Short mmCIF file of C-alpha atoms (C1' of nucleotides) and ligand atoms in Angstrom, two decimals:
data_model
loop_
_atom_site.label_atom_id
_atom_site.label_comp_id
_atom_site.label_asym_id
_atom_site.label_seq_id
_atom_site.Cartn_x
_atom_site.Cartn_y
_atom_site.Cartn_z
CA MET B 964 271.85 144.40 94.02
CA SER B 965 273.33 141.53 96.29
CA GLY B 966 270.73 140.87 98.19
CA ALA B 967 272.78 137.89 100.12
CA THR B 968 269.68 135.95 99.40
CA SER B 969 271.12 132.15 99.71
CA GLU B 970 273.30 130.70 102.75
CA GLN B 971 276.26 132.94 102.59
CA ALA B 972 278.84 132.44 100.46
CA VAL B 973 282.58 132.52 101.77
CA PRO B 974 286.04 132.90 99.43
CA ILE B 975 288.17 130.40 99.01
CA GLY B 976 290.64 131.37 101.95
CA THR B 977 287.49 130.68 104.23
CA ALA B 978 286.74 127.39 102.95
CA SER B 979 289.96 126.37 103.59
CA ARG B 980 289.68 127.03 106.99
CA LEU B 981 286.31 125.55 107.39
CA SER B 982 287.21 122.57 105.46
CA GLY B 983 290.74 121.52 106.70
CA VAL B 984 291.51 121.46 102.99
CA LYS B 985 294.12 123.90 102.09
CA VAL B 986 293.55 126.75 99.24
CA PRO B 987 296.06 125.03 96.40
CA THR B 988 294.56 121.63 96.72
CA ILE B 989 290.67 123.11 96.71
CA ARG B 990 292.04 124.47 93.15
CA TYR B 991 292.84 121.05 92.62
CA TYR B 992 289.77 119.25 93.36
CA GLU B 993 287.84 121.53 91.62
CA GLU B 994 290.30 121.01 88.13
CA ILE B 995 290.05 117.19 88.09
CA GLY B 996 286.99 117.45 88.34
CA LEU B 997 285.86 116.12 91.54
CA LEU B 998 284.18 119.25 93.12
CA ARG B 999 282.29 122.09 91.32
CA PRO B 1000 283.14 124.93 89.95
CA PRO B 1001 281.78 127.61 91.82
CA ALA B 1002 280.33 130.71 91.41
CA ARG B 1003 282.70 133.89 90.73
CA SER B 1004 282.52 137.47 92.41
CA GLU B 1005 282.63 140.26 89.97
CA GLY B 1006 286.30 140.52 90.82
CA ASN B 1007 286.84 137.13 89.29
CA ARG B 1008 287.35 134.83 92.78
CA ARG B 1009 285.33 131.22 93.96
CA HIS B 1010 283.24 131.90 96.26
CA TYR B 1011 281.03 128.51 98.28
CA ALA B 1012 278.14 128.29 99.55
CA GLY B 1013 276.52 125.36 101.74
CA ALA B 1014 276.43 122.52 99.12
CA GLU B 1015 279.82 123.24 97.85
CA LEU B 1016 281.26 123.38 101.50
CA ARG B 1017 279.52 120.62 102.69
CA ARG B 1018 281.07 118.75 99.06
CA LEU B 1019 284.50 119.32 100.46
CA ALA B 1020 283.85 118.56 103.63
CA PHE B 1021 282.57 114.88 102.10
CA ILE B 1022 285.79 114.36 100.25
CA ARG B 1023 287.91 116.25 103.26
CA HIS B 1024 286.75 113.16 105.72
CA ALA B 1025 286.49 110.74 102.66
CA ARG B 1026 290.01 111.47 102.23
CA GLU B 1027 291.48 111.20 105.42
CA LEU B 1028 289.73 107.81 105.53
CA GLY B 1029 291.49 107.10 102.62
CA PHE B 1030 289.13 106.43 99.71
CA GLU B 1031 290.91 107.12 96.13
CA ILE B 1032 290.07 110.67 94.67
CA GLU B 1033 288.45 107.63 91.93
CA ALA B 1034 286.20 106.18 94.58
CA ILE B 1035 285.39 109.75 95.87
CA ARG B 1036 284.51 110.96 92.73
CA THR B 1037 282.02 107.78 92.36
CA LEU B 1038 280.70 108.31 95.45
CA LEU B 1039 280.12 112.20 95.18
CA ALA B 1040 278.01 110.77 91.73
CA LEU B 1041 275.49 108.20 94.13
CA GLN B 1042 275.16 111.17 97.06
CA ASP B 1043 273.74 113.15 93.99
CA ASP B 1044 271.72 110.25 92.87
CA PRO B 1045 269.79 109.02 96.77
CA GLY B 1046 266.90 106.38 94.86
CA GLN B 1047 269.96 105.34 93.44
CA PRO B 1048 271.02 101.04 95.22
CA CYS B 1049 273.90 101.81 97.35
CA GLU B 1050 275.69 98.38 96.39
CA ALA B 1051 278.30 100.00 95.11
CA ALA B 1052 278.79 102.95 97.58
CA ASP B 1053 278.48 99.53 100.13
CA ALA B 1054 281.34 98.09 97.88
CA ILE B 1055 283.57 100.43 97.96
CA ALA B 1056 283.63 101.46 101.99
CA ARG B 1057 284.02 97.26 102.11
CA ALA B 1058 287.34 96.77 99.48
CA ARG B 1059 288.71 99.67 102.13
CA LEU B 1060 288.47 98.15 104.30
CA THR B 1061 289.90 94.84 103.23
CA GLU B 1062 292.95 97.33 102.49
CA VAL B 1063 292.92 98.22 106.02
CA GLU B 1064 292.90 95.61 107.13
CA ALA B 1065 295.94 94.20 105.06
CA ARG B 1066 297.53 97.17 105.60
CA ILE B 1067 297.67 96.23 109.19
CA ARG B 1068 298.67 93.06 109.19
CA SER B 1069 301.82 94.38 107.20
CA LEU B 1070 302.77 96.84 109.15
CA MET B 1071 302.63 94.57 112.19
CA ALA B 1072 304.90 91.93 111.04
CA LEU B 1073 307.54 95.24 109.74
CA ARG B 1074 307.02 96.37 113.61
CA GLN B 1075 308.59 93.20 115.24
CA GLU B 1076 310.57 93.27 112.67
CA LEU B 1077 311.57 96.29 113.08
CA GLU B 1078 311.76 96.11 117.57
CA GLN B 1079 314.08 92.79 116.87
CA MET B 1080 316.57 94.59 115.12
CA VAL B 1081 316.45 97.71 117.83
CA ALA B 1082 315.80 96.47 120.86
CA SER B 1083 318.38 93.81 120.30
CA GLY B 1084 320.40 95.69 124.10
CA ARG B 1085 324.04 96.11 122.89
CA HIS B 1086 325.25 97.84 120.17
CA GLY B 1087 328.52 99.77 119.05
CA VAL B 1088 330.57 99.54 116.09
CA VAL B 1089 328.30 98.73 112.51
CA GLY B 1090 330.43 96.52 112.39
CA GLU B 1091 328.05 94.31 114.56
CA CYS B 1092 325.41 96.85 114.72
CA ARG B 1093 321.81 94.43 114.50
CA VAL B 1094 320.39 96.98 112.10
CA ILE B 1095 322.41 96.20 109.58
CA GLU B 1096 322.72 93.05 109.82
CA VAL B 1097 319.32 91.95 109.70
CA LEU B 1098 319.19 94.56 107.00
CA ALA B 1099 322.00 92.73 104.56
CA ASP B 1100 320.33 89.15 105.76
CA HIS B 1101 316.79 88.66 105.37
CA GLY B 1102 317.33 85.41 106.43
CA GLN B 1103 317.55 86.23 110.16
CA CYS B 1104 313.77 88.36 110.26
CA ALA B 1105 311.72 86.17 112.49
CA HIS B 1106 308.36 86.27 109.88
CA PRO B 1107 309.29 86.32 105.99
CA HIS B 1108 307.36 90.86 106.05
CA HIS B 1109 307.79 89.43 101.72
CA HIS B 1110 308.04 85.98 100.37
CA PRO B 1111 311.44 85.31 99.62
CA PRO B 1112 313.13 86.78 96.88
CA ALA B 1113 314.63 84.31 95.34
CA VAL B 1114 317.87 83.29 96.88
CA PRO B 1115 320.69 82.08 94.18
CA GLY B 1116 319.52 79.26 92.22
CA ARG B 1117 315.51 79.98 91.50
CA ALA B 1118 313.77 82.59 89.95
CA ALA B 1119 310.34 84.19 91.03
CA THR B 1120 307.80 85.25 88.23
CA ALA B 1121 306.40 88.02 89.52
CA GLY B 1122 307.57 91.06 91.25
CA PRO B 1123 305.85 91.76 95.28
CA PRO B 1124 302.76 93.44 94.31
CA ARG B 1125 303.71 97.56 95.23
CA PRO B 1126 300.56 100.01 95.96
CA LYS B 1127 300.66 103.09 93.76
CA GLY B 1128 300.17 106.51 95.36
CA ARG B 1129 300.54 107.72 98.60
CA ARG B 1130 297.43 106.70 101.82
CA PRO B 1131 296.88 109.04 103.95
CA GLY B 1132 296.43 108.88 107.74
CA MET J 326 342.09 86.05 79.05
CA SER J 327 338.85 86.56 81.48
CA GLY J 328 339.75 83.61 83.79
CA ALA J 329 336.38 84.39 85.66
CA THR J 330 338.25 85.37 88.45
CA SER J 331 335.62 86.82 90.76
CA GLU J 332 332.09 85.39 91.65
CA GLN J 333 330.02 84.95 88.34
CA ALA J 334 328.93 88.60 87.17
CA VAL J 335 325.64 88.13 86.00
CA PRO J 336 323.34 90.47 83.63
CA ILE J 337 321.09 93.44 84.74
CA GLY J 338 317.99 90.75 83.99
CA THR J 339 319.41 88.00 86.56
CA ALA J 340 319.92 91.12 88.77
CA SER J 341 316.51 91.70 88.70
CA ARG J 342 315.18 88.08 89.49
CA LEU J 343 317.71 87.00 91.41
CA SER J 344 316.44 89.92 93.98
CA GLY J 345 312.87 90.62 93.51
CA VAL J 346 313.92 94.92 92.56
CA LYS J 347 312.37 95.45 88.36
CA VAL J 348 314.80 95.80 86.08
CA PRO J 349 314.45 99.56 85.39
CA THR J 350 314.08 100.19 89.58
CA ILE J 351 317.72 98.85 89.50
CA ARG J 352 318.89 100.70 86.95
CA TYR J 353 316.74 104.05 89.17
CA TYR J 354 318.99 103.29 91.85
CA GLU J 355 321.84 103.19 89.65
CA GLU J 356 320.37 106.97 88.41
CA ILE J 357 320.26 108.90 91.60
CA GLY J 358 323.21 107.17 93.43
CA LEU J 359 322.57 104.19 95.30
CA LEU J 360 323.93 101.35 93.64
CA ARG J 361 327.62 102.00 91.79
CA PRO J 362 327.42 101.72 88.65
CA PRO J 363 329.01 98.94 87.74
CA ALA J 364 331.23 97.29 85.07
CA ARG J 365 329.99 97.11 81.92
CA SER J 366 330.90 94.45 79.16
CA GLU J 367 331.82 94.80 75.74
CA GLY J 368 328.05 95.71 74.47
CA ASN J 369 327.38 97.72 76.88
CA ARG J 370 325.48 95.70 79.32
CA ARG J 371 325.81 96.59 82.72
CA HIS J 372 327.11 92.88 84.71
CA TYR J 373 326.62 92.64 88.64
CA ALA J 374 329.10 90.58 91.45
CA GLY J 375 328.66 89.15 94.29
CA ALA J 376 329.58 93.11 96.43
CA GLU J 377 326.90 94.80 94.23
CA LEU J 378 323.96 91.77 94.04
CA ARG J 379 324.68 92.35 97.98
CA ARG J 380 324.01 95.63 97.74
CA LEU J 381 321.26 95.41 95.73
CA ALA J 382 319.69 93.10 98.30
CA PHE J 383 320.32 95.55 100.64
CA ILE J 384 318.23 97.68 99.30
CA ARG J 385 315.31 95.74 98.61
CA HIS J 386 315.35 94.68 101.92
CA ALA J 387 315.15 97.97 103.73
CA ARG J 388 312.47 99.16 101.29
CA GLU J 389 310.60 96.63 102.30
CA LEU J 390 310.82 97.46 106.09
CA GLY J 391 309.55 100.53 104.29
CA PHE J 392 312.94 102.97 104.99
CA GLU J 393 312.85 105.88 102.67
CA ILE J 394 316.21 106.24 99.90
CA GLU J 395 317.46 108.94 102.08
CA ALA J 396 317.74 106.37 104.94
CA ILE J 397 319.00 103.95 102.62
CA ARG J 398 322.00 105.49 101.46
CA THR J 399 323.55 106.64 104.76
CA LEU J 400 322.26 102.95 105.76
CA LEU J 401 323.93 101.83 102.67
CA ALA J 402 327.48 104.43 103.68
CA LEU J 403 327.45 103.48 107.11
CA GLN J 404 328.10 99.67 106.11
CA ASP J 405 330.97 100.53 104.15
CA ASP J 406 332.29 101.95 107.11
CA PRO J 407 331.96 99.36 109.70
CA GLY J 408 334.57 100.67 112.40
CA GLN J 409 332.17 103.66 113.27
CA PRO J 410 329.48 104.01 116.15
CA CYS J 411 325.93 102.77 114.70
CA GLU J 412 324.50 105.63 116.58
CA ALA J 413 322.90 107.38 113.65
CA ALA J 414 322.09 103.25 112.21
CA ASP J 415 320.11 102.28 115.54
CA ALA J 416 319.04 105.88 115.50
CA ILE J 417 316.93 105.19 111.66
CA ALA J 418 315.56 101.84 112.63
CA ARG J 419 314.29 103.60 115.76
CA ALA J 420 312.64 106.27 113.84
CA ARG J 421 311.11 103.87 111.10
CA LEU J 422 309.44 101.65 114.06
CA THR J 423 307.36 104.79 115.17
CA GLU J 424 306.14 105.78 112.22
CA VAL J 425 304.96 102.33 111.33
CA GLU J 426 303.96 102.09 114.81
CA ALA J 427 302.24 105.58 114.56
CA ARG J 428 300.69 104.60 111.50
CA ILE J 429 298.90 101.66 112.80
CA ARG J 430 297.55 103.36 115.25
CA SER J 431 295.98 105.75 113.45
CA LEU J 432 294.98 102.33 110.79
CA MET J 433 293.26 100.89 113.53
CA ALA J 434 291.50 104.04 114.21
CA LEU J 435 290.27 103.41 110.19
CA ARG J 436 289.26 99.93 109.85
CA GLN J 437 287.01 101.08 112.73
CA GLU J 438 285.53 103.44 111.34
CA LEU J 439 285.18 101.26 107.81
CA GLU J 440 283.76 98.80 110.54
CA GLN J 441 281.02 100.54 111.88
CA MET J 442 280.11 101.69 108.26
CA VAL J 443 279.61 98.70 106.10
CA ALA J 444 278.77 96.43 109.21
CA SER J 445 275.67 97.80 109.86
CA GLY J 446 273.21 95.24 107.88
CA ARG J 447 270.67 97.11 106.28
CA HIS J 448 272.09 99.06 102.87
CA GLY J 449 269.08 99.78 100.21
CA VAL J 450 269.24 103.26 98.90
CA VAL J 451 271.42 105.84 99.11
CA GLY J 452 269.37 107.93 100.62
CA GLU J 453 269.76 105.69 104.00
CA CYS J 454 273.69 104.02 103.53
CA ARG J 455 275.06 104.81 105.84
CA VAL J 456 278.71 104.89 104.40
CA ILE J 457 277.31 108.03 102.04
CA GLU J 458 275.81 109.82 105.64
CA VAL J 459 278.77 109.08 107.66
CA LEU J 460 281.00 110.80 105.12
CA ALA J 461 279.17 113.57 105.00
CA ASP J 462 279.07 114.21 108.73
CA HIS J 463 282.27 113.33 110.82
CA GLY J 464 279.97 113.88 113.50
CA GLN J 465 279.00 110.39 113.29
CA CYS J 466 282.22 108.35 114.20
CA ALA J 467 282.24 107.15 116.85
CA HIS J 468 286.97 108.37 117.88
CA PRO J 469 288.36 110.75 116.28
CA HIS J 470 290.98 109.76 113.47
CA HIS J 471 291.56 113.37 113.25
CA HIS J 472 290.98 116.58 115.08
CA PRO J 473 287.73 117.48 114.28
CA PRO J 474 287.55 119.64 110.69
CA ALA J 475 287.08 122.53 111.92
CA VAL J 476 283.24 123.21 112.22
CA PRO J 477 281.53 127.18 111.61
CA GLY J 478 282.50 129.90 114.10
CA ARG J 479 286.46 129.03 114.87
CA ALA J 480 289.11 128.11 112.07
CA ALA J 481 292.06 125.69 113.12
CA THR J 482 295.31 127.88 112.31
CA ALA J 483 297.30 124.46 110.42
CA GLY J 484 295.83 121.98 108.09
CA PRO J 485 296.45 118.25 109.32
CA PRO J 486 300.29 116.87 108.89
CA ARG J 487 300.27 114.52 105.59
CA PRO J 488 303.30 112.54 104.90
CA LYS J 489 304.49 112.73 101.08
CA GLY J 490 305.65 109.70 99.18
CA ARG J 491 305.00 106.13 99.22
CA ARG J 492 305.29 103.45 101.73
CA PRO J 493 305.63 100.31 100.86
CA GLY J 494 304.61 97.28 102.54
"C1'" DC C 425 320.45 84.08 58.58
"C1'" DT C 426 316.51 85.31 60.74
"C1'" DT C 427 313.76 84.92 64.77
"C1'" DG C 428 313.70 85.82 69.34
"C1'" DC C 429 315.11 88.12 73.54
"C1'" DT C 430 317.85 91.11 76.15
"C1'" DC C 431 319.08 94.82 76.84
"C1'" DC C 432 320.07 99.61 75.81
"C1'" DT C 433 319.06 105.15 76.48
"C1'" DC C 434 315.96 109.03 76.51
"C1'" DC C 435 311.54 110.30 78.83
"C1'" DA C 436 307.27 111.38 79.70
"C1'" DG C 437 303.86 109.64 82.65
"C1'" DT C 438 301.98 107.84 87.92
"C1'" DC C 439 298.85 109.43 92.82
"C1'" DG C 440 297.53 113.78 95.22
"C1'" DC C 441 298.79 117.30 96.11
"C1'" DT C 442 302.50 121.64 97.17
"C1'" DG C 443 304.15 126.02 96.49
"C1'" DG C 444 306.01 129.03 93.47
"C1'" DA C 445 306.28 133.53 90.31
"C1'" DG C 446 303.69 137.47 89.07
"C1'" DG C 447 300.33 139.88 89.34
"C1'" DA C 448 294.87 141.71 90.37
"C1'" DA C 449 291.06 142.65 92.85
"C1'" DT C 450 289.97 143.30 97.87
"C1'" DT C 451 290.19 144.64 102.76
"C1'" DA C 452 292.43 147.97 107.05
"C1'" DG C 453 293.92 151.28 108.62
"C1'" DC C 454 294.97 156.35 108.85
"C1'" DG K 653 290.70 159.71 99.80
"C1'" DC K 654 295.24 156.97 99.64
"C1'" DT K 655 298.94 153.60 100.71
"C1'" DA K 656 299.64 148.71 102.88
"C1'" DA K 657 298.62 144.28 103.82
"C1'" DT K 658 296.38 140.83 102.48
"C1'" DT K 659 294.03 137.72 99.78
"C1'" DC K 660 292.86 136.04 95.32
"C1'" DC K 661 293.93 135.26 90.70
"C1'" DT K 662 296.14 131.62 86.18
"C1'" DC K 663 299.85 129.01 85.16
"C1'" DC K 664 303.05 125.79 86.02
"C1'" DA K 665 307.17 122.70 87.84
"C1'" DG K 666 308.05 119.67 91.96
"C1'" DC K 667 307.96 115.55 95.06
"C1'" DG K 668 308.78 110.49 96.41
"C1'" DA K 669 309.98 106.45 94.06
"C1'" DC K 670 309.53 104.18 90.96
"C1'" DT K 671 307.02 102.15 85.90
"C1'" DG K 672 306.53 101.47 81.00
"C1'" DG K 673 306.59 102.88 76.20
"C1'" DA K 674 309.60 104.22 72.38
"C1'" DG K 675 313.03 102.92 69.42
"C1'" DG K 676 317.51 101.56 68.29
"C1'" DA K 677 321.43 97.68 69.19
"C1'" DG K 678 323.68 93.21 70.78
"C1'" DC K 679 323.88 88.31 70.50
"C1'" DA K 680 322.88 83.43 71.50
"C1'" DA K 681 319.40 79.68 69.51
"C1'" DG K 682 317.18 77.54 65.60
ZN1 ZN I 2058 322.88 99.68 115.90
ZN1 ZN I 2059 313.14 90.72 106.01
ZN1 ZN I 2060 275.01 101.78 101.92
ZN1 ZN I 2061 285.38 110.67 110.60
#
DNA sequence: CTTGCTCCTCCAGTCGCTGGAGGAATTAGC
DNA sequence: GCTAATTCCTCCAGCGACTGGAGGAGCAAG
């Protein structure tokens, strides 16, 4: 038996090396239904061939660009159905771009604050340390990297919007 | 009794509004030992006065600048001991600055890729969508936002370094 | 005295993995 | 053929930094 007709199928370790996705992560993607369960060998080992390897590379690439798992799920579903209009895919990418832009702006403000903390030459004792000083008093910050934390007397209606989960890259 | 000698102590909800830190988060900070357990009222409610409120504002500010909990723990310990040299505090801030700079560079590369995906005018059908196309093939990316995912033939020795946990702001 | 708010504790869930335990199967070398 | 090393399997707990719900107690106003 076993005529080796298809593109050669590789075990999970090789798929991991080829894609740059760790072995447990590949299994995790299968578990959450992002990757279809691949064929198994006699000894119950997963074997990945062309299509699945391409899917895995797609996922990896999308993750590197910071797309969430749910977004990738949608993108993969779209990819499987090439006749559909691609509005949804474009919207996902545009939304990600908007997020990235916002994040960059935010980080640039942070960078400036941090630079001013560390760049002010002389430090020596904690009691006179600019780092500690600024952290203790946001008033010393040049830019409002956040809306001020409701100084005594008034109360903000809502907490600051904080993103969930981590983002690669 | 109760001559109201100290700065007026407030319950947790007010502390939350004053600091911008959510109530469960304040309790969480206490649980992990970042905030000292405050005095309690007769009815077992937490009451926060000046020192603790200042500590809370410090934590909030540091979190907004993206310092990790462990770093904040160190910074708070330093703050409590103003005679010590502030090298440790400065090092923490410089390390954070370096991280932020790296992150900005990385996000700017991502931004460029995403811009090229979405900006190429005409999309219509998934089969011809540039978003899907680029995701399926990193070779179409202008810049190597990562070292290439080991194209068939060679294997990378280590997976890509990915940061853990989330970062605000 | 009832209504409605705040507070309490405990605990499970979020996101996207990561890694260990304990065992089976395959491969390499002799 | 036999052993040793490696790879694979499943299951499950843990990470960081919260977030929020359940179920109940306290407390101030109408
Ligand atoms: Zn200093
Ligand atoms: Zn600030
Ligand atoms: Zn498109
Ligand atoms: Zn790419």
